[in-house]
CSV table of C-alpha atoms in Angstrom, one decimal:
chain,number,residue,atom,x,y,z
A,1,MET,CA,108.4,115.7,86.3
A,2,VAL,CA,105.1,117.3,85.4
A,3,ILE,CA,102.7,117.9,88.3
A,4,SER,CA,99.1,118.6,87.5
A,5,LEU,CA,96.4,119.6,89.8
A,6,THR,CA,93.1,117.7,89.7
A,7,PHE,CA,90.0,119.0,91.4
A,8,VAL,CA,86.9,117.0,92.2
A,9,ALA,CA,83.5,118.1,93.4
A,10,ALA,CA,82.4,117.5,97.0
A,11,ARG,CA,79.1,118.3,98.8
A,12,SER,CA,79.1,119.8,102.2
A,13,ARG,CA,76.3,119.3,104.7
A,14,ALA,CA,73.9,122.0,105.6
A,15,HIS,CA,74.8,123.4,109.0
A,16,GLY,CA,72.6,125.8,110.9
A,17,PRO,CA,71.6,128.7,108.7
A,18,THR,CA,74.0,127.7,106.0
A,19,ALA,CA,73.0,125.7,102.9
A,20,ALA,CA,74.8,122.7,101.6
A,21,LEU,CA,77.3,123.8,98.9
A,22,TRP,CA,79.5,122.2,96.3
A,23,HIS,CA,83.2,122.6,97.0
A,24,ALA,CA,86.5,121.8,95.3
A,25,VAL,CA,88.9,119.1,96.6
A,26,GLU,CA,92.4,119.0,95.3
A,27,VAL,CA,93.4,115.4,94.9
A,28,HIS,CA,96.9,113.9,94.5
A,29,ARG,CA,95.7,110.5,93.5
A,30,ALA,CA,93.5,109.0,90.8
A,31,PRO,CA,89.8,110.0,91.1
A,32,ASP,CA,89.0,106.3,90.9
A,33,ASP,CA,90.8,105.9,94.3
A,34,LEU,CA,88.3,108.2,96.0
A,35,ASP,CA,85.8,106.2,98.1
A,36,GLY,CA,83.2,108.9,98.8
A,37,ALA,CA,84.8,109.8,102.2
A,38,CYS,CA,85.0,113.3,103.5
A,39,GLU,CA,88.0,115.3,102.4
A,40,LEU,CA,89.4,118.7,103.2
A,41,THR,CA,88.2,121.2,100.6
A,42,VAL,CA,90.1,124.1,99.0
A,43,CYS,CA,88.3,126.5,101.4
A,44,GLY,CA,89.0,124.4,104.5
A,45,VAL,CA,85.8,122.6,105.3
A,46,LEU,CA,85.1,118.9,105.2
A,47,ALA,CA,82.9,117.7,102.4
A,48,ARG,CA,82.0,114.3,100.9
A,49,VAL,CA,83.6,113.7,97.6
A,50,THR,CA,81.5,112.6,94.7
A,51,THR,CA,82.5,111.2,91.3
A,52,GLU,CA,79.0,111.9,89.9
A,53,ARG,CA,79.6,115.6,89.4
A,54,THR,CA,82.6,117.3,87.9
A,55,TRP,CA,84.5,120.4,89.0
A,56,PRO,CA,84.0,123.3,88.3
A,57,ALA,CA,80.4,122.8,89.5
A,58,THR,CA,77.8,125.1,88.1
A,59,GLY,CA,74.8,126.6,89.8
A,60,THR,CA,74.0,128.9,92.6
A,61,ASP,CA,75.0,126.5,95.4
A,62,VAL,CA,78.8,126.6,94.7
A,63,CYS,CA,81.2,127.8,97.3
A,64,PRO,CA,82.6,131.1,96.1
A,65,THR,CA,85.9,130.6,97.8
A,66,CYS,CA,86.5,127.3,96.1
A,67,LEU,CA,85.4,128.7,92.8
A,68,THR,CA,87.9,131.5,93.0
A,69,HIS,CA,90.9,129.4,94.2
A,70,ALA,CA,90.3,126.2,92.1
A,71,ARG,CA,90.6,127.6,88.6
């Protein structure tokens, strides 16, 4: 049995002095089954999954922890 990890992008909400960031979410089901709900990210925050952006996300607004752990 081959197990492959699939990561999708998710956007967190800005909270207090922190900006909204792109995070990685590890999924164990088809990306088509994602409904845009909040999921637990690699770094442990809740963020809304999007299928409009792929992971790894690029830019300055990407969670450094997710970027490191979801390679």
